[in-house]
PDB file of C-alpha atoms in Angstrom:
ATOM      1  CA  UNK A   1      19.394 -12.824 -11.814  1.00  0.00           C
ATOM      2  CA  UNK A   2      16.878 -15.531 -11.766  1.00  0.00           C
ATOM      3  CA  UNK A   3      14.033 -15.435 -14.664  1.00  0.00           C
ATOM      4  CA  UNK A   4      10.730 -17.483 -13.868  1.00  0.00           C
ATOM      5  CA  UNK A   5       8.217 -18.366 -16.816  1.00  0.00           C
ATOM      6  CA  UNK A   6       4.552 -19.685 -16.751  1.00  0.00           C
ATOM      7  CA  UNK A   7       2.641 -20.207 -19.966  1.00  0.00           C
ATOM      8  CA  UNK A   8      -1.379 -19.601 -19.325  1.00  0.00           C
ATOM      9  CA  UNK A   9      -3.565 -22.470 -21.234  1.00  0.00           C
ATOM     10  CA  UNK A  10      -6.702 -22.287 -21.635  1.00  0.00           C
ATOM     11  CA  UNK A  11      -9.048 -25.051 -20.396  1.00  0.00           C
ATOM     12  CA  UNK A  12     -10.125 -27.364 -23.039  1.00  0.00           C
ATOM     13  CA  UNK A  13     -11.893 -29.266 -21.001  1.00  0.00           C
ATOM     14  CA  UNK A  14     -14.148 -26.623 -19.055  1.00  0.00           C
ATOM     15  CA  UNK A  15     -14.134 -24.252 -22.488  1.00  0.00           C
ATOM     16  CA  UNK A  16     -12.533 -21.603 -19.909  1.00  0.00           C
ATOM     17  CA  UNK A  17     -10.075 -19.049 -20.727  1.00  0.00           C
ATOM     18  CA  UNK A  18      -7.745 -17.717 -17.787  1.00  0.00           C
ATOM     19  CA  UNK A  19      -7.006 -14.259 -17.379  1.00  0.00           C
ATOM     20  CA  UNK A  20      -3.440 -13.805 -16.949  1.00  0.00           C
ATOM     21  CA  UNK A  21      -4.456  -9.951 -15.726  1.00  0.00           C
ATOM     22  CA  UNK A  22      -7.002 -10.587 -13.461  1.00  0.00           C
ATOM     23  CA  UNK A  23      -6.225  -9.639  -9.644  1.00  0.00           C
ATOM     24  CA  UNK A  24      -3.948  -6.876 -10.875  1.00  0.00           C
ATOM     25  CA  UNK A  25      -3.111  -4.034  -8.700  1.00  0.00           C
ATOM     26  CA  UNK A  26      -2.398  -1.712 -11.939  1.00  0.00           C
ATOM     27  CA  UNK A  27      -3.916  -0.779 -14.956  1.00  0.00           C
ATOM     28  CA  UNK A  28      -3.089  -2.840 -18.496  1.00  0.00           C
ATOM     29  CA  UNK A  29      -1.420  -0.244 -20.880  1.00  0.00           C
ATOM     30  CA  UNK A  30      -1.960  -0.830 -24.688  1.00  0.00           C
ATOM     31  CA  UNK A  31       1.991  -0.536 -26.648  1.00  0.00           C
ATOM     32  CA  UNK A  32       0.677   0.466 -30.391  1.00  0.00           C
ATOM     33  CA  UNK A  33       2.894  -1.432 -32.917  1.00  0.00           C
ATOM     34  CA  UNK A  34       6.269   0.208 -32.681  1.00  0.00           C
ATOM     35  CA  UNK A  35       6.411   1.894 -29.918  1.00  0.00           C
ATOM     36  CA  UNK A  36       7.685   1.544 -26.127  1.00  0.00           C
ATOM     37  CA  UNK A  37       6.763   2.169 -22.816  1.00  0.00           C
ATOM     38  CA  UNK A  38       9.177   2.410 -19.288  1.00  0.00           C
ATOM     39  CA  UNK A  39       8.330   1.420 -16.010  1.00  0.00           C
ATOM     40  CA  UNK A  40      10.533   2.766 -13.088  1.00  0.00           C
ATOM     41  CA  UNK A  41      10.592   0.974  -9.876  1.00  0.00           C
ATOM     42  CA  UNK A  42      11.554   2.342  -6.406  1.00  0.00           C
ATOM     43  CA  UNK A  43      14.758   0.500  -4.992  1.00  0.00           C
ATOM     44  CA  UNK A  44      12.461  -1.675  -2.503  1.00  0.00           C
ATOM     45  CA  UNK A  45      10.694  -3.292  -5.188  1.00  0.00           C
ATOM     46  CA  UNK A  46      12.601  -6.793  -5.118  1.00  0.00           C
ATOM     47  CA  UNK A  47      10.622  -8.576  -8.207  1.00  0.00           C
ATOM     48  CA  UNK A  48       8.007  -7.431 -11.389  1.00  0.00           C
ATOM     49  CA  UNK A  49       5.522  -9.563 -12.670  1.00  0.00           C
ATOM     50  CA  UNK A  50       5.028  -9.137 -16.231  1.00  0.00           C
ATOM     51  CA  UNK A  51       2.256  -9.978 -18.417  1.00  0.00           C
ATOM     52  CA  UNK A  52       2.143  -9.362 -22.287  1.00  0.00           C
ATOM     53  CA  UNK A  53      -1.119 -10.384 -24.449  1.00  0.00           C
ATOM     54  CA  UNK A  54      -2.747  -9.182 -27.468  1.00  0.00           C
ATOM     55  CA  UNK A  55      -6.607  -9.764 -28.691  1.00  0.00           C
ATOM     56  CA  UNK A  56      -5.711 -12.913 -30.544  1.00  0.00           C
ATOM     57  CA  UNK A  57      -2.834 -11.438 -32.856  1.00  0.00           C
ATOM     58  CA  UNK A  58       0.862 -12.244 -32.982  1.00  0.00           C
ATOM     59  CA  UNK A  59       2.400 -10.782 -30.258  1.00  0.00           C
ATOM     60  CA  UNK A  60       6.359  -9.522 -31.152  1.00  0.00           C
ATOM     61  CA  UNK A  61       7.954  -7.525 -28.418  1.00  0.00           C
ATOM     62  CA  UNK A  62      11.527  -7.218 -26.646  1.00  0.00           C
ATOM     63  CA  UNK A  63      11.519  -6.875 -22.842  1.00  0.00           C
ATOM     64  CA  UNK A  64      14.567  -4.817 -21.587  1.00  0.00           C
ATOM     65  CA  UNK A  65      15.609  -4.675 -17.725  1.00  0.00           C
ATOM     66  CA  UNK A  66      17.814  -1.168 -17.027  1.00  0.00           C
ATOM     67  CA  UNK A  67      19.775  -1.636 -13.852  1.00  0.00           C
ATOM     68  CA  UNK A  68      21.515   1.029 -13.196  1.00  0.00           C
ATOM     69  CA  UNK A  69      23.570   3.419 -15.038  1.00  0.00           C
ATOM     70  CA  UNK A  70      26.648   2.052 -15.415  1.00  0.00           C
ATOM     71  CA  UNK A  71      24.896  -1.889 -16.048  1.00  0.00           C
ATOM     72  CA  UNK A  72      24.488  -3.655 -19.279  1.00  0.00           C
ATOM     73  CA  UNK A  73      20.638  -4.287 -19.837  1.00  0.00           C
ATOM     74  CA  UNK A  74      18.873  -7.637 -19.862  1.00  0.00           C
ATOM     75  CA  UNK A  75      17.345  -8.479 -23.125  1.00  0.00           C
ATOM     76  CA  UNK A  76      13.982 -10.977 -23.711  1.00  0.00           C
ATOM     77  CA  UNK A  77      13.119 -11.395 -27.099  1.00  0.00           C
ATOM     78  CA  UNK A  78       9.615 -12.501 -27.342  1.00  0.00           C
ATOM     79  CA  UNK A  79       7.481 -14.076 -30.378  1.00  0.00           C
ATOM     80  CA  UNK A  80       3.809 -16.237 -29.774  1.00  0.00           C
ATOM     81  CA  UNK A  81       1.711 -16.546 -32.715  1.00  0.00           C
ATOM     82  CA  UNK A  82      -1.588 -15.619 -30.858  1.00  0.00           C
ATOM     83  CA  UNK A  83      -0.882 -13.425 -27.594  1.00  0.00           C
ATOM     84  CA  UNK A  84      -4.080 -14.594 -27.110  1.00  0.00           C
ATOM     85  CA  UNK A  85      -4.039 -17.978 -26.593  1.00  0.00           C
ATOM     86  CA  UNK A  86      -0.441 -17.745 -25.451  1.00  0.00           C
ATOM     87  CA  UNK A  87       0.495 -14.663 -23.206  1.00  0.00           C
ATOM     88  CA  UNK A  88       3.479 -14.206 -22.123  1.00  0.00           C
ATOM     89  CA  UNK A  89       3.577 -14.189 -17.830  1.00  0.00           C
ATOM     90  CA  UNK A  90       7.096 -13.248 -16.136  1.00  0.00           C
ATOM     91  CA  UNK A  91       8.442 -12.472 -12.661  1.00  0.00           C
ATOM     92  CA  UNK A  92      12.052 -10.698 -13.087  1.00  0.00           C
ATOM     93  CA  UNK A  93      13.959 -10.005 -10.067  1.00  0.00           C
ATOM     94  CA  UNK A  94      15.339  -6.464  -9.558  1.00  0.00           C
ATOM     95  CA  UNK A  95      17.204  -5.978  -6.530  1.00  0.00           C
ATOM     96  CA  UNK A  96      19.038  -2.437  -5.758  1.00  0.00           C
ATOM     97  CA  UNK A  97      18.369   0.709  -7.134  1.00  0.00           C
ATOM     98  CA  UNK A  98      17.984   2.144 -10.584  1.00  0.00           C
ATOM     99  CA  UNK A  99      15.786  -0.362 -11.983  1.00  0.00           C
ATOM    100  CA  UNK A 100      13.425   0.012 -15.239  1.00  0.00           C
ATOM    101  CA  UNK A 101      11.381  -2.461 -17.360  1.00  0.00           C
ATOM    102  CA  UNK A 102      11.152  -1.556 -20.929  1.00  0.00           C
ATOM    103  CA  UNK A 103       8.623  -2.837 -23.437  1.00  0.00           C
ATOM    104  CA  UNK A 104       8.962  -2.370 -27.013  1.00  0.00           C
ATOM    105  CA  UNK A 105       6.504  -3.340 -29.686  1.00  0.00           C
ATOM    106  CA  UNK A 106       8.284  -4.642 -32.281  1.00  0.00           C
ATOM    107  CA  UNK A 107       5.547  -5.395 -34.327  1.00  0.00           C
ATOM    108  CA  UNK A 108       4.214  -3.098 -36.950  1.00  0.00           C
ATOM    109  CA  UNK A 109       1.121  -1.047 -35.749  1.00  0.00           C
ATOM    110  CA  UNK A 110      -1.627  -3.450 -37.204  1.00  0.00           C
ATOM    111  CA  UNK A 111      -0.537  -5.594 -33.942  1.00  0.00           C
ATOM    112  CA  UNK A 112      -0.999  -3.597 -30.897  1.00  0.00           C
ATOM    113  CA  UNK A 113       0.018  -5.153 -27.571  1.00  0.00           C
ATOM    114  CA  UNK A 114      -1.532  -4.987 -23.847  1.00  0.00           C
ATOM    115  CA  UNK A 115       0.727  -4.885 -21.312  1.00  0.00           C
ATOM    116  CA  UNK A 116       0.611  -5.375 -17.345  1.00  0.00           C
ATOM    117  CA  UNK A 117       3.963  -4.509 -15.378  1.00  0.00           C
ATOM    118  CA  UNK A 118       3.692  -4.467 -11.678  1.00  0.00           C
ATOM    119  CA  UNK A 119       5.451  -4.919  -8.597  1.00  0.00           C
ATOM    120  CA  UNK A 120       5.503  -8.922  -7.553  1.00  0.00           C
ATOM    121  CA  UNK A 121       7.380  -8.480  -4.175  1.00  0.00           C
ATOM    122  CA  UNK A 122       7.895  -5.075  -2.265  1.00  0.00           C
ATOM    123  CA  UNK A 123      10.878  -5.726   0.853  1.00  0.00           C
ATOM    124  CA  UNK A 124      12.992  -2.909   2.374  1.00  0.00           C
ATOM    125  CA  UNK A 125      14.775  -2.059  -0.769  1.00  0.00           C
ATOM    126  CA  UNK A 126      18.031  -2.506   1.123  1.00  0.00           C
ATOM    127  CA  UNK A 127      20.525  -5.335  -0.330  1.00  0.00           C
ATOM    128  CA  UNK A 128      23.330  -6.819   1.342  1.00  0.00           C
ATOM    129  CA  UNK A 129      25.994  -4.914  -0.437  1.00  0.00           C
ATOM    130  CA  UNK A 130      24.107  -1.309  -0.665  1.00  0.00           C
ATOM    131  CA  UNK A 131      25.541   1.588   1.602  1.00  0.00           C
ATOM    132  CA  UNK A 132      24.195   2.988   4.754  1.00  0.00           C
ATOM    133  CA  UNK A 133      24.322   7.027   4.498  1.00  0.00           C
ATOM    134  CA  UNK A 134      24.137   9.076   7.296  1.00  0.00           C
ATOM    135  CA  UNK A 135      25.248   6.537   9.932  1.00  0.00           C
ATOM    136  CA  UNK A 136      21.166   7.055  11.430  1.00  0.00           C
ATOM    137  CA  UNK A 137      20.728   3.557  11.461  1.00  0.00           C
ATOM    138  CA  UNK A 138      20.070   0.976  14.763  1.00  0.00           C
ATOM    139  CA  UNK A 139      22.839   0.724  16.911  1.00  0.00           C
ATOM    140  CA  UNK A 140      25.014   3.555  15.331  1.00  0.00           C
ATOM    141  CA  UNK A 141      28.477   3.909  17.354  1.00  0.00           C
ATOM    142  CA  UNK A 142      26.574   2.052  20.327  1.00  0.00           C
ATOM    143  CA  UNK A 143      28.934  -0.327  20.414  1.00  0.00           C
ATOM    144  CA  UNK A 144      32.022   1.789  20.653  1.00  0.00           C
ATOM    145  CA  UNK A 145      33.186   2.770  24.096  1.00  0.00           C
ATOM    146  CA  UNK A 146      34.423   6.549  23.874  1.00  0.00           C
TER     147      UNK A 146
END
């Protein structure tokens, strides 16, 4: 699956800083040093947008995609000096079902973490190669002549 990255700088020029949260449709959760938080998606969620910043501090954190079951998980490693400066900003693709972001803090907890995961694109959560139970959708043994 297809990873897409853009860095936020801030405006030198203008003496502007861009929010990398702003015009978010959830709440920014704050990952204490150590710890780790899950996000579960519903299978029509087709991409997350992911946003990672601290007040100015180094910002040390793994990102882990869950697929799945029975799928190996994605791993991001992640170091910026100052999460402040630099955030990290992500869209991940997750199509299917089964799908969970995990963010852990692997800093120490002196160097808390805020973190923003959301859904990017929402479609109708079914793939190309996912089953049809039930046989209820259009055109269901219409085309058969019995």
């Amino acid at each position: 699956y297809s990873l897409f990255f853009a860095g936020v700088v801030p405006s030198e020029v203008r003496g502007e800083r861009i929010n990398p949260m702003a015009g978010a449709k959830s709440t920014p959760r704050t990952i204490q040093g150590g710890a780790l938080r899950t996000y579960p998606f519903d299978p029509n969620v087709e991409s997350v947008r992911i946003v990672l910043q601290t007040d100015g501090r180094p910002l040390n954190s793994r990102i882990e995609l869950l697929q799945g079951p029975n799928n190996i998980k994605q791993v991001m490693e992640l170091y910026t000096e100052d999460g402040m400066d630099r955030p990290y900003i992500a869209i991940i693709e997750t199509p299917g079902s089964g799908n969970v972001v995990r963010i852990v803090n692997t800093a120490t907890m002196e160097f808390p973490l805020t973190a923003l995961v959301e859904a990017d694109q929402i479609g109708d959560g079914r793939g190309p190669a996912d089953a049809v139970l039930g046989g209820d959708g259009p055109g269901f043994m219409l085309d058969r002549a019995w």
